[in-house]
mmCIF file of C-alpha atoms and ligand atoms in Angstrom:
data_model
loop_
_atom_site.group_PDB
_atom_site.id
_atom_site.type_symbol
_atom_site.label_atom_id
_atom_site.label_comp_id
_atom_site.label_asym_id
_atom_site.label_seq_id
_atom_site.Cartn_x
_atom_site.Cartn_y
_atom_site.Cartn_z
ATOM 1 C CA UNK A 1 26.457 10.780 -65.179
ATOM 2 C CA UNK A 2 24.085 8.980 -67.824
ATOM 3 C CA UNK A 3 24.947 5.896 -65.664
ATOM 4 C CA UNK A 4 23.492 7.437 -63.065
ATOM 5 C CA UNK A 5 20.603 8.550 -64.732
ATOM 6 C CA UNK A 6 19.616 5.406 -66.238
ATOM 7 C CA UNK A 7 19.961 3.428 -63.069
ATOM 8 C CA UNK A 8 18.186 6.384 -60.969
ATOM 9 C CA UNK A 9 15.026 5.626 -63.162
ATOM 10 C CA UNK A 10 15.232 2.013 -62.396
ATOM 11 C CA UNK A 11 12.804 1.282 -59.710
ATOM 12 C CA UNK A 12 14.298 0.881 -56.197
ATOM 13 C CA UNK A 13 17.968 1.586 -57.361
ATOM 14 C CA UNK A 14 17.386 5.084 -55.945
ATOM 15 C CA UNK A 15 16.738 3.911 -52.746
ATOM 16 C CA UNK A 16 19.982 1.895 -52.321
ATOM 17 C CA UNK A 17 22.111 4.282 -53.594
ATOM 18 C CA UNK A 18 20.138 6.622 -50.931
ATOM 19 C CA UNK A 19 21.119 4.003 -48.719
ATOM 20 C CA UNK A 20 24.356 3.437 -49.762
ATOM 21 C CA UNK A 21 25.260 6.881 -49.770
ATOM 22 C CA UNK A 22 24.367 7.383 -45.798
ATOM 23 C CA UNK A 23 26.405 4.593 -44.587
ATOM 24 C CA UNK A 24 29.747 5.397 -46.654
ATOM 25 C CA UNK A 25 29.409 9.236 -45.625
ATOM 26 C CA UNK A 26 27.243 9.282 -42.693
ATOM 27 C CA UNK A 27 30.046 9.785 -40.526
ATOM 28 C CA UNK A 28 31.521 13.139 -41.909
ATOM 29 C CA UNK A 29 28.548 15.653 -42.158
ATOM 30 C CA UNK A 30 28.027 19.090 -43.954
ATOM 31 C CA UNK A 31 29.858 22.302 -43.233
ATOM 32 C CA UNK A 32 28.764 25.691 -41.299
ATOM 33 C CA UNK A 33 25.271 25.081 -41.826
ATOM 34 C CA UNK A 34 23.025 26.209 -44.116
ATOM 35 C CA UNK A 35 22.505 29.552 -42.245
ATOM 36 C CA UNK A 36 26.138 29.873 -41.568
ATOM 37 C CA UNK A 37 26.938 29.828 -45.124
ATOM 38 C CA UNK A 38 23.655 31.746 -46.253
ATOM 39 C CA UNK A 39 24.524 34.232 -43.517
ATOM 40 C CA UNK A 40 28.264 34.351 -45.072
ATOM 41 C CA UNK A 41 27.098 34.979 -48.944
ATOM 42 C CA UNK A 42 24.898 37.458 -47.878
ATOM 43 C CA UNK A 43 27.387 39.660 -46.007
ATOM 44 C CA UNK A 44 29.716 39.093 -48.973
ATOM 45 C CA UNK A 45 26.984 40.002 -51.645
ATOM 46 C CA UNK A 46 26.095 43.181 -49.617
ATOM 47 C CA UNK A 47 30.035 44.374 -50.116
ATOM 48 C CA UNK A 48 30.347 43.865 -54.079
ATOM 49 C CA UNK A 49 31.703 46.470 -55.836
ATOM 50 C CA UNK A 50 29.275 47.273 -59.286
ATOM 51 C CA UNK A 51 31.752 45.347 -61.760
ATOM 52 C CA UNK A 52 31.694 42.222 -59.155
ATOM 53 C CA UNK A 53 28.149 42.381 -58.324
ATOM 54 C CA UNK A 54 27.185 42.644 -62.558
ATOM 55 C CA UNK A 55 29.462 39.397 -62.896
ATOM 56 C CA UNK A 56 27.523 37.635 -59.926
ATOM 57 C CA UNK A 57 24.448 37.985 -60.962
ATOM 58 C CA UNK A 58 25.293 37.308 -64.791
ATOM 59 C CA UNK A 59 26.284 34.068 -63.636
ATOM 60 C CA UNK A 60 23.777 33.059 -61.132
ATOM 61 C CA UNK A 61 20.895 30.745 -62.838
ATOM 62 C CA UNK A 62 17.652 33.200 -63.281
ATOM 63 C CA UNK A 63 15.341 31.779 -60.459
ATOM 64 C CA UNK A 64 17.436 33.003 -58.362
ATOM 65 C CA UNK A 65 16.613 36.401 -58.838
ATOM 66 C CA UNK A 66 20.911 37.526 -58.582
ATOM 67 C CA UNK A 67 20.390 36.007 -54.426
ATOM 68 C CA UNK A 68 24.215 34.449 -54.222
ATOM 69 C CA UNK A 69 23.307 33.393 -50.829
ATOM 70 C CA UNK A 70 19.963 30.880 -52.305
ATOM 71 C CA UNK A 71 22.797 28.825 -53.619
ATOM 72 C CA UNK A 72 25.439 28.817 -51.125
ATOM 73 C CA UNK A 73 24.557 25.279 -49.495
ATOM 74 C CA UNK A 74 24.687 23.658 -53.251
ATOM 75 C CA UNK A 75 28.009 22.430 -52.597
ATOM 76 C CA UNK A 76 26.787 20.540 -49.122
ATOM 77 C CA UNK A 77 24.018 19.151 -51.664
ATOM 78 C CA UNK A 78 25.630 17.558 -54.265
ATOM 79 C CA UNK A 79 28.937 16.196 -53.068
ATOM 80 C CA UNK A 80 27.701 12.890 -52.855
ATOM 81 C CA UNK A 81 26.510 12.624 -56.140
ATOM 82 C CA UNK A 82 28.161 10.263 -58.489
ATOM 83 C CA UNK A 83 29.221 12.924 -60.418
ATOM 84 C CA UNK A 84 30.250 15.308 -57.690
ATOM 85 C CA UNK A 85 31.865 12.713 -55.734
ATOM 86 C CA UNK A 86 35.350 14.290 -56.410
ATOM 87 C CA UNK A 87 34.464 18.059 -54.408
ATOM 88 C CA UNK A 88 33.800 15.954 -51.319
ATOM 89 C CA UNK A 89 37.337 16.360 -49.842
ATOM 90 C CA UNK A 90 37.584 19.545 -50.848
ATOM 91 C CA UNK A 91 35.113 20.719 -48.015
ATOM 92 C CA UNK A 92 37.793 20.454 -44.782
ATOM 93 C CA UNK A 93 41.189 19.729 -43.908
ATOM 94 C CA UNK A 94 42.279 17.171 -41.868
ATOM 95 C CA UNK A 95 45.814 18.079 -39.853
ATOM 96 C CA UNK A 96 47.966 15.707 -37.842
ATOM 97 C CA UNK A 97 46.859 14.658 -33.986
ATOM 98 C CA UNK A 98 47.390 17.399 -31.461
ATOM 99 C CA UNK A 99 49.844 19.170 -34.169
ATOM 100 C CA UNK A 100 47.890 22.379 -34.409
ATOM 101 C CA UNK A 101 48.914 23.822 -37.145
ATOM 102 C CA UNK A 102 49.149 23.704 -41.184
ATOM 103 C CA UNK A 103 51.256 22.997 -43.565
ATOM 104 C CA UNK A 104 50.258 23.002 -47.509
ATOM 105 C CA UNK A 105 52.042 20.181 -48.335
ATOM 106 C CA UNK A 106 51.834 17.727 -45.405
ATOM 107 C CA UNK A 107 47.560 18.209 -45.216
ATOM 108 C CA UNK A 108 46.227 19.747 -48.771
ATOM 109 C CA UNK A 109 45.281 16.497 -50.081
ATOM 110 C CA UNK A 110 42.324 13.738 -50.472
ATOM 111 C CA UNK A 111 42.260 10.818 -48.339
ATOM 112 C CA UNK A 112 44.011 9.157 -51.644
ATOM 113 C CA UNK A 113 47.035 11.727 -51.472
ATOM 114 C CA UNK A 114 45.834 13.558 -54.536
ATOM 115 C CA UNK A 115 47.289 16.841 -54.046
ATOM 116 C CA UNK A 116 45.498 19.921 -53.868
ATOM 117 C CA UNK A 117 41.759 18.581 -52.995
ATOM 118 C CA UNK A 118 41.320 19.983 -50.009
ATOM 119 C CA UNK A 119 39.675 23.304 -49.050
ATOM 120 C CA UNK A 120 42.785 25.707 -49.442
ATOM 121 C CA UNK A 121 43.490 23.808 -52.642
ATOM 122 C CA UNK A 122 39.503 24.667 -54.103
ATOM 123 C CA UNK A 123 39.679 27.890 -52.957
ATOM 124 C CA UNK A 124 42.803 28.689 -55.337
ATOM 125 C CA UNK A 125 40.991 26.643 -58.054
ATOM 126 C CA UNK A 126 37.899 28.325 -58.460
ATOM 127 C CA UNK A 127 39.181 31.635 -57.783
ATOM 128 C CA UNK A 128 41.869 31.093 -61.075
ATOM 129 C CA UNK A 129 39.296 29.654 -62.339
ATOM 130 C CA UNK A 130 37.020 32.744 -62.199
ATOM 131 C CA UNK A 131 39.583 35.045 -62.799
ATOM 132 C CA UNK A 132 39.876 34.311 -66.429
ATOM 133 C CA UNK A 133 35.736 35.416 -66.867
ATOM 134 C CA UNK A 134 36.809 39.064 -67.345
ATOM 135 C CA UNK A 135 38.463 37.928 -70.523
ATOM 136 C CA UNK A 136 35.720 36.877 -71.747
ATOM 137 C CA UNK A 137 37.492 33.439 -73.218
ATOM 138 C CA UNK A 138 34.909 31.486 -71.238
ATOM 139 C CA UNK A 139 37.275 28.989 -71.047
ATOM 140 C CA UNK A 140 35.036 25.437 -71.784
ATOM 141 C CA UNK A 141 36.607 23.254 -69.190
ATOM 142 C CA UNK A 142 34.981 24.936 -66.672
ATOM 143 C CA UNK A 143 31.854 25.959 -65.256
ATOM 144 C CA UNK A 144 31.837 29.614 -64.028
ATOM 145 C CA UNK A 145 28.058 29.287 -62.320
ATOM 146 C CA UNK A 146 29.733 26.531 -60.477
ATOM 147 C CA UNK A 147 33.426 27.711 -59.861
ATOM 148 C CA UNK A 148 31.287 31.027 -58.437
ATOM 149 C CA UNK A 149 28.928 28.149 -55.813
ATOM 150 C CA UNK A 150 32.088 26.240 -55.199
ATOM 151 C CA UNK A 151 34.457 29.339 -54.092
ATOM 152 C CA UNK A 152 31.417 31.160 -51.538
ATOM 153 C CA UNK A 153 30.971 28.014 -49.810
ATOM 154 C CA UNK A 154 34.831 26.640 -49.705
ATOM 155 C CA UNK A 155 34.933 30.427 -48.208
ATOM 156 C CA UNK A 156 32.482 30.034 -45.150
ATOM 157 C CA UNK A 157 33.964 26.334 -44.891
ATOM 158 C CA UNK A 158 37.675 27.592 -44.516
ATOM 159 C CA UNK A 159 36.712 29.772 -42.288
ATOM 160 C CA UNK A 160 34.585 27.141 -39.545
ATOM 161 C CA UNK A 161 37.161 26.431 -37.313
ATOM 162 C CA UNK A 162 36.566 22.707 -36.780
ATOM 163 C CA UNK A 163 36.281 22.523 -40.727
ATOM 164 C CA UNK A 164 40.562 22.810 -40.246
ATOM 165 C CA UNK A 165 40.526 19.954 -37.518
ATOM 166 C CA UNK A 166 42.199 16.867 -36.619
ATOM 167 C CA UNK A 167 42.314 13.594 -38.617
ATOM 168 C CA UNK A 168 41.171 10.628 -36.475
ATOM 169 C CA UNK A 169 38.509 12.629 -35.341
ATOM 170 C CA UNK A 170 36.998 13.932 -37.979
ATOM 171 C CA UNK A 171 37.487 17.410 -37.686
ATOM 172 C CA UNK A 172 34.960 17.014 -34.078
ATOM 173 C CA UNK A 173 33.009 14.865 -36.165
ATOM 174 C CA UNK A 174 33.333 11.537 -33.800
ATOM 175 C CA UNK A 175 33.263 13.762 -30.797
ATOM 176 C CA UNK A 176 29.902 12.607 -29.171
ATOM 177 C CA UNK A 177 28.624 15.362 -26.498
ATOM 178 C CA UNK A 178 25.449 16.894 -25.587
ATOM 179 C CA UNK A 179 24.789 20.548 -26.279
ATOM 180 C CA UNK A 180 22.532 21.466 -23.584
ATOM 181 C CA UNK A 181 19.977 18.469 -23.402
ATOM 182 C CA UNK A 182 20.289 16.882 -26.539
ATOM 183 C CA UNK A 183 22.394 14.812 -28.788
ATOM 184 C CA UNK A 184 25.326 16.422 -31.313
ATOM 185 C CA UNK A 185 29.038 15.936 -32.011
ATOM 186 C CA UNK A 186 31.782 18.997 -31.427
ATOM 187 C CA UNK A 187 31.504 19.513 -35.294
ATOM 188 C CA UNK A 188 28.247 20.168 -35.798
ATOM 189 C CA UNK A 189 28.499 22.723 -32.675
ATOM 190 C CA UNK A 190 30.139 24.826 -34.504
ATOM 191 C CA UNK A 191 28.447 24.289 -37.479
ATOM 192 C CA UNK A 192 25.159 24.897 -36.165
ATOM 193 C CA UNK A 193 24.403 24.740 -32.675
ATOM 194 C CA UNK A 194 26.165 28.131 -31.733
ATOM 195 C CA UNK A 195 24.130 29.850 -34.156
ATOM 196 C CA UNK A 196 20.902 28.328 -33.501
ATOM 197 C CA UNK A 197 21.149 28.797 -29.732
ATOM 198 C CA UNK A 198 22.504 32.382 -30.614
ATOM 199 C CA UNK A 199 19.192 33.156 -32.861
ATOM 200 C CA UNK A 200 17.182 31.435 -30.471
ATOM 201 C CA UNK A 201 18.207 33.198 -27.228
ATOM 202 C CA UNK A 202 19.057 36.861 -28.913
ATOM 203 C CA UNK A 203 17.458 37.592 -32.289
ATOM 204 C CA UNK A 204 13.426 35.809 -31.762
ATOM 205 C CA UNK A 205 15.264 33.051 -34.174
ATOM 206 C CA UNK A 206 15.316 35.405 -37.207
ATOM 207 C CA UNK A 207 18.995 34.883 -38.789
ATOM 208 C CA UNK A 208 18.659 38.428 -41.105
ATOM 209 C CA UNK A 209 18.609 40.166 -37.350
ATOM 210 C CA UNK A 210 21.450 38.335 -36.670
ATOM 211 C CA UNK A 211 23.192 38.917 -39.884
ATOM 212 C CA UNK A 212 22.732 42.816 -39.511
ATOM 213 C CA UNK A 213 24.270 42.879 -36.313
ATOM 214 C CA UNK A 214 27.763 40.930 -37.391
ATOM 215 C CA UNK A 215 27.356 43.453 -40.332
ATOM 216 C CA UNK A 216 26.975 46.499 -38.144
ATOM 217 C CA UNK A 217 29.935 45.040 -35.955
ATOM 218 C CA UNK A 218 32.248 45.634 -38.740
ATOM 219 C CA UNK A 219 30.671 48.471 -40.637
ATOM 220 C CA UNK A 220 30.683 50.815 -37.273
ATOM 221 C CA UNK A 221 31.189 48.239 -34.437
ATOM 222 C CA UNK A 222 33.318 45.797 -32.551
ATOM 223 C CA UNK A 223 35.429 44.809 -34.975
ATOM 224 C CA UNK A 224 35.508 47.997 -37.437
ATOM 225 C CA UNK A 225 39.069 48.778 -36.490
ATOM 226 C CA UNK A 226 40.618 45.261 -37.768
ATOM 227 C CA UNK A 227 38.452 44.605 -40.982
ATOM 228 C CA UNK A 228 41.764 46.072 -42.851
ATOM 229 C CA UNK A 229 44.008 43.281 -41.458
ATOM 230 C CA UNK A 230 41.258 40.838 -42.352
ATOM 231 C CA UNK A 231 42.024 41.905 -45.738
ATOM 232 C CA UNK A 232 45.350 41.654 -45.237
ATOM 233 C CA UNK A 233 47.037 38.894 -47.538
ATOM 234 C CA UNK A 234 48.980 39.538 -51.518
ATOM 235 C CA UNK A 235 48.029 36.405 -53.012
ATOM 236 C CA UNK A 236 45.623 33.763 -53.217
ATOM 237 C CA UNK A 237 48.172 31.015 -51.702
ATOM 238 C CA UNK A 238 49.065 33.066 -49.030
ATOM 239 C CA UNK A 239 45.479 34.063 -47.794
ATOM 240 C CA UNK A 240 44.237 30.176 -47.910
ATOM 241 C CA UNK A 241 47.204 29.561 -46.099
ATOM 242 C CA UNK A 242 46.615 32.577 -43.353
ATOM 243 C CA UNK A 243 42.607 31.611 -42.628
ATOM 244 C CA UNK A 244 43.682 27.948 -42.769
ATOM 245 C CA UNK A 245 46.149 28.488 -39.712
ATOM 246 C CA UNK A 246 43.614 31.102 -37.865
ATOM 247 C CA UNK A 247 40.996 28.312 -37.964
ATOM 248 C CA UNK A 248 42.830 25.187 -37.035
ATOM 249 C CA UNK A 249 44.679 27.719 -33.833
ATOM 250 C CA UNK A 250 41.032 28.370 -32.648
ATOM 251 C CA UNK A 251 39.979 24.958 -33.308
ATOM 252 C CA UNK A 252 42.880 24.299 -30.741
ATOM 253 C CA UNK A 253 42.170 26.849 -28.356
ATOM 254 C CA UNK A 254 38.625 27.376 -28.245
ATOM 255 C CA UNK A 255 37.075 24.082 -30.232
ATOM 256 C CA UNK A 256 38.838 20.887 -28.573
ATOM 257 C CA UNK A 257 39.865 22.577 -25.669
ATOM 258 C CA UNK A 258 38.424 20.744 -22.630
ATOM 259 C CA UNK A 259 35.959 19.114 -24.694
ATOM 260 C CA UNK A 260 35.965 14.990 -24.829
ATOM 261 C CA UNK A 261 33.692 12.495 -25.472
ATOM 262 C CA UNK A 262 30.620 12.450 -23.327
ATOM 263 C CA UNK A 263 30.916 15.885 -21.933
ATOM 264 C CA UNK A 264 27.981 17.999 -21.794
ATOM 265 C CA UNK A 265 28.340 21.847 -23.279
ATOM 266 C CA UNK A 266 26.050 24.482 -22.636
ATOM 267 C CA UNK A 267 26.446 27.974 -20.841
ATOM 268 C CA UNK A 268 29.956 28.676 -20.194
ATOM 269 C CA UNK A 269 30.893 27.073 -23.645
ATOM 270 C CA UNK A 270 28.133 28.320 -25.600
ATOM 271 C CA UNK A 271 29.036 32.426 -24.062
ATOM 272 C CA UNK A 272 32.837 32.054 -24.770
ATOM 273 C CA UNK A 273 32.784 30.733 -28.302
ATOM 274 C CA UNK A 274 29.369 32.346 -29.861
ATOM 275 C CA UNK A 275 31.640 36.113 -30.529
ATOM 276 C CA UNK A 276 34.443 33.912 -32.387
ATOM 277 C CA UNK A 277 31.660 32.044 -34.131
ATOM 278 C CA UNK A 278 29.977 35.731 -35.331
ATOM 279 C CA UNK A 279 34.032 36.498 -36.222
ATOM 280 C CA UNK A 280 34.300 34.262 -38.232
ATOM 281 C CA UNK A 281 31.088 34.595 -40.128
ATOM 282 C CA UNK A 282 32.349 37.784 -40.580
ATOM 283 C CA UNK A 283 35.673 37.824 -42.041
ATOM 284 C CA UNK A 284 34.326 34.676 -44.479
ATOM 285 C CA UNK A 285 32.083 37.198 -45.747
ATOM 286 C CA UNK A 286 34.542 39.883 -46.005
ATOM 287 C CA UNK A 287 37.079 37.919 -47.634
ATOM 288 C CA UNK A 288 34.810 36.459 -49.783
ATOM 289 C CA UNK A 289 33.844 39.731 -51.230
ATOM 290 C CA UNK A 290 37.429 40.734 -51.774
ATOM 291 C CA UNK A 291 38.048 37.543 -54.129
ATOM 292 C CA UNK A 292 34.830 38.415 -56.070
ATOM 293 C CA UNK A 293 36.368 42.210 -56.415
ATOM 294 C CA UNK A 294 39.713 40.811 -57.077
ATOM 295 C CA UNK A 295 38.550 38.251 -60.085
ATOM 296 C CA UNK A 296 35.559 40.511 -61.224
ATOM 297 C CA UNK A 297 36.867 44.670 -60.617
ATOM 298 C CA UNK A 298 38.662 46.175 -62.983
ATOM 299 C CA UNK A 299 41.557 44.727 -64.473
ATOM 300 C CA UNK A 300 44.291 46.085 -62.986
ATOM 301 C CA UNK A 301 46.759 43.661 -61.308
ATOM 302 C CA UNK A 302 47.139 39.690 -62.429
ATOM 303 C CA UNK A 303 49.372 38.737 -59.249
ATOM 304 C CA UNK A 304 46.251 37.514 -57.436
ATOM 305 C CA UNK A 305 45.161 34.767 -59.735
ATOM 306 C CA UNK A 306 48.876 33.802 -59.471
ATOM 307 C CA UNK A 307 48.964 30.483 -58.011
HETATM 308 C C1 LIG B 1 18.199 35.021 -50.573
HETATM 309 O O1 LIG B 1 18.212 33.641 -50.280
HETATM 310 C C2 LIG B 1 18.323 33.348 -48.900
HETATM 311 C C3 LIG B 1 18.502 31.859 -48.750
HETATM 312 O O2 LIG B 1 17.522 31.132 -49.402
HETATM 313 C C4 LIG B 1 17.091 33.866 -48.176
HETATM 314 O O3 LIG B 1 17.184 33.605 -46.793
HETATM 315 C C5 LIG B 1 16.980 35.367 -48.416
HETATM 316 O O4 LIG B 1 15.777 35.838 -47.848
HETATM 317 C C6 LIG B 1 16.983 35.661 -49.907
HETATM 318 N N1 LIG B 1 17.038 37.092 -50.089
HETATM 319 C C7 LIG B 1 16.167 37.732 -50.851
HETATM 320 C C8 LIG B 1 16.360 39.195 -50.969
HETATM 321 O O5 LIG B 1 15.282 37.139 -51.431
HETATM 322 C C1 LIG B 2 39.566 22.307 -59.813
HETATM 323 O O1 LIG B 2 38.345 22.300 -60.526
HETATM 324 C C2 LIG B 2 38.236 21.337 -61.552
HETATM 325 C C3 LIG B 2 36.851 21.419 -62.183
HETATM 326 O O2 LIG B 2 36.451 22.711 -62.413
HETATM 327 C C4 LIG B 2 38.458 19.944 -61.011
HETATM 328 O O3 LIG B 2 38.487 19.023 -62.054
HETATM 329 C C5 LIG B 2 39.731 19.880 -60.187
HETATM 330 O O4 LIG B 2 39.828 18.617 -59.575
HETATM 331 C C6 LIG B 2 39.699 20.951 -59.132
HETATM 332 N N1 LIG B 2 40.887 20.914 -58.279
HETATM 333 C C7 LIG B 2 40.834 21.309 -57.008
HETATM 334 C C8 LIG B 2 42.113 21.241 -56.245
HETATM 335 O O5 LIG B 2 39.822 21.725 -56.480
HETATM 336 C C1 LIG B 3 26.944 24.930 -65.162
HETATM 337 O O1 LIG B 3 26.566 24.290 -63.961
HETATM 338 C C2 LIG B 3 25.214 24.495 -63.589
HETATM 339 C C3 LIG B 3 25.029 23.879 -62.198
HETATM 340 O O2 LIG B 3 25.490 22.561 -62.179
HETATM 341 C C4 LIG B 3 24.310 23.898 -64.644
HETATM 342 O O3 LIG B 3 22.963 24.105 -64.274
HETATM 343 C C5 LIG B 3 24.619 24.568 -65.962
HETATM 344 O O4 LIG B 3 23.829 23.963 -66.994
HETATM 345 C C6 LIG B 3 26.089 24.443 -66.313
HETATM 346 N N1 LIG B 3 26.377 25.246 -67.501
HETATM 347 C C7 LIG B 3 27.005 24.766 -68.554
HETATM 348 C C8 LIG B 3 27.251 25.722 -69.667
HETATM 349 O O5 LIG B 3 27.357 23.601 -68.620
HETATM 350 C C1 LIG B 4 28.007 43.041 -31.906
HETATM 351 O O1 LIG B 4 28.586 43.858 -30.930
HETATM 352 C C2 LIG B 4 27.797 43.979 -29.744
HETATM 353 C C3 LIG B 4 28.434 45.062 -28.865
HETATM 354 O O2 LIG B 4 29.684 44.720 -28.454
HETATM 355 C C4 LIG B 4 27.700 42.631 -29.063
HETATM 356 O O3 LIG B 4 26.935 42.706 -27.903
HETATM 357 C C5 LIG B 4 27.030 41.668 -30.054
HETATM 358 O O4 LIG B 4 26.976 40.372 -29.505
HETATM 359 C C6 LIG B 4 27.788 41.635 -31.354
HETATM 360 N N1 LIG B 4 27.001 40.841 -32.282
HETATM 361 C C7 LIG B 4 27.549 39.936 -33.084
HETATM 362 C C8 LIG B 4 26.605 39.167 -33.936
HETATM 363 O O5 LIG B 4 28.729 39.731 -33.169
#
């Protein structure tokens, strides 16, 4: 870090490390995007419990004013930085060719083999991690402010389908298309496109319209009748493993289905996969508010932090 530092005052160091830092990871971009995961904190912030929501905003720096969701994109921000370079695998997993599906072992692991760094992996870590706060040992080692960043936007990331994807390419990344009349990739699709073309066409491009109607979709809606079997995992290992095989299924099904290089997707595409899209904004909020009421509510049960 002081490394850093020093050289980032040195005159045009910044810009070739800038420079440096788009050509080595250029290639694999960001996460939902920034809406996606505001629109994600947001829903889970809304469902707090008073114990979880106290915790939240304990930990949350002041400017903030206790907003989880102003912070939710930090993650996307800093994983390049020399001192962050470690979280950047922990962001996606990559599974085998054409396998479609995931297995803990074989995929939860950096592009090194170091075991564990991958998004199912964080998601464990930060949540034991944040499930020692209640006992107030404030364990030094870690960073509660940033286990509580790290775990809301692993959750919206676990939970964008091509974000559990395939390996050579890139989770959609390398997928070169055009999304109506203009340039993406399959990735950033569903990472953004989706929802922009959804706020666009439906909500007069205001994302809190859109983010009350996926909340009034499970409150009294649509999908009211399964939010319980969202919830529906014992321990931490077992849900990361559950949403990690729901995402890279649809990423079979409904993300690299039909799609190749050079295909144009609008219409057809954009009307079949925008209610998945919505889903899965959804249950990443959900879920995400059931960790923070799991690690922050009252003490009752230990088996979650468990790993
Ligand atoms: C919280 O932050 C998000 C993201 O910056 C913003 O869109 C939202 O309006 C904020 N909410 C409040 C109540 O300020
Ligand atoms: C867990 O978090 C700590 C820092 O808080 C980090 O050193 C470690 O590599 C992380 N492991 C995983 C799997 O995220
Ligand atoms: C925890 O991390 C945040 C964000 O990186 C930082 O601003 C804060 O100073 C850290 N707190 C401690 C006690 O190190
Ligand atoms: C909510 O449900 C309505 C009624 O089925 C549907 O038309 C709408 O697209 C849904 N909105 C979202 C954001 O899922």
């Amino acid at each position: 870090m002081d490394l850093y530092r020093r050289l980032w005052r040195t005159s045009s160091v910044p810009f070739v490390f800038f420079l440096g830092f788009v050509l080595i990871f250029g290639t694999r971009v960001q996460a939902w995007s920034k809406e996606g995961h505001i629109m994600t904190c947001q829903i889970a912030q809304d469902l707090l419990e008073p114990e979880a929501a106290h915790a939240v905003r304990m930990l949350l720096p002041d400017y903030v004013d206790g907003n989880l969701s102003a912070l939710c994109v930090w993650p996307d921000q800093i994983r390049h930085w020399y001192k962050y370079r470690w979280t950047s695998s922990l962001h996606f997993i990559d599974t085998p060719d054409e396998t479609c599906n995931f297995d803990y072992i074989r995929d939860c692991h950096d592009p090194h083999g170091k075991k564990n760094m991958c998004v199912a992996g964080a998601i464990q870590n930060f949540t034991t991690q944040l499930s020692h706060y209640r006992e107030g040992t404030s364990d030094r080692r870690y960073n509660m402010t940033e286990a509580l960043l790290f775990l809301s936007h692993f959750m919206g990331d676990i939970h964008q389908p091509m974000h559990v994807g395939f390996t050579s390419d890139a989770g959609g990344n390398s997928i070169e298309l055009r999304w109506f009349r203009h340039k993406s990739n399959l990735h950033h699709v569903w990472d953004r496109e989706i929802i922009l073309t959804a706020a666009k066409d439906f909500y007069g491009k205001d994302m809190s319209l859109l983010q009350q109607d996926i909340e009034g979709n499970f409150t009294d809606g649509i999908w009211h009748d399964d939010v319980a079997s969202w919830k529906d995992c014992n321990d931490i290992f077992t849900c990361v493993n559950k949403w990690a095989v729901e995402s890279i299924n649809i990423a079979c099904k409904w993300g690299y289905k039909g799609v190749e290089s050079g295909v144009t997707l609008d219409d057809d595409y954009f009307n079949s996969r925008l209610p998945i899209v919505m889903k899965r904004i959804a249950q990443g909020g959900v879920r995400l508010a059931m960790i923070l009421n799991w690690v922050f509510g009252e003490p009752v049960e230990d088996t979650i932090a468990a790993t």
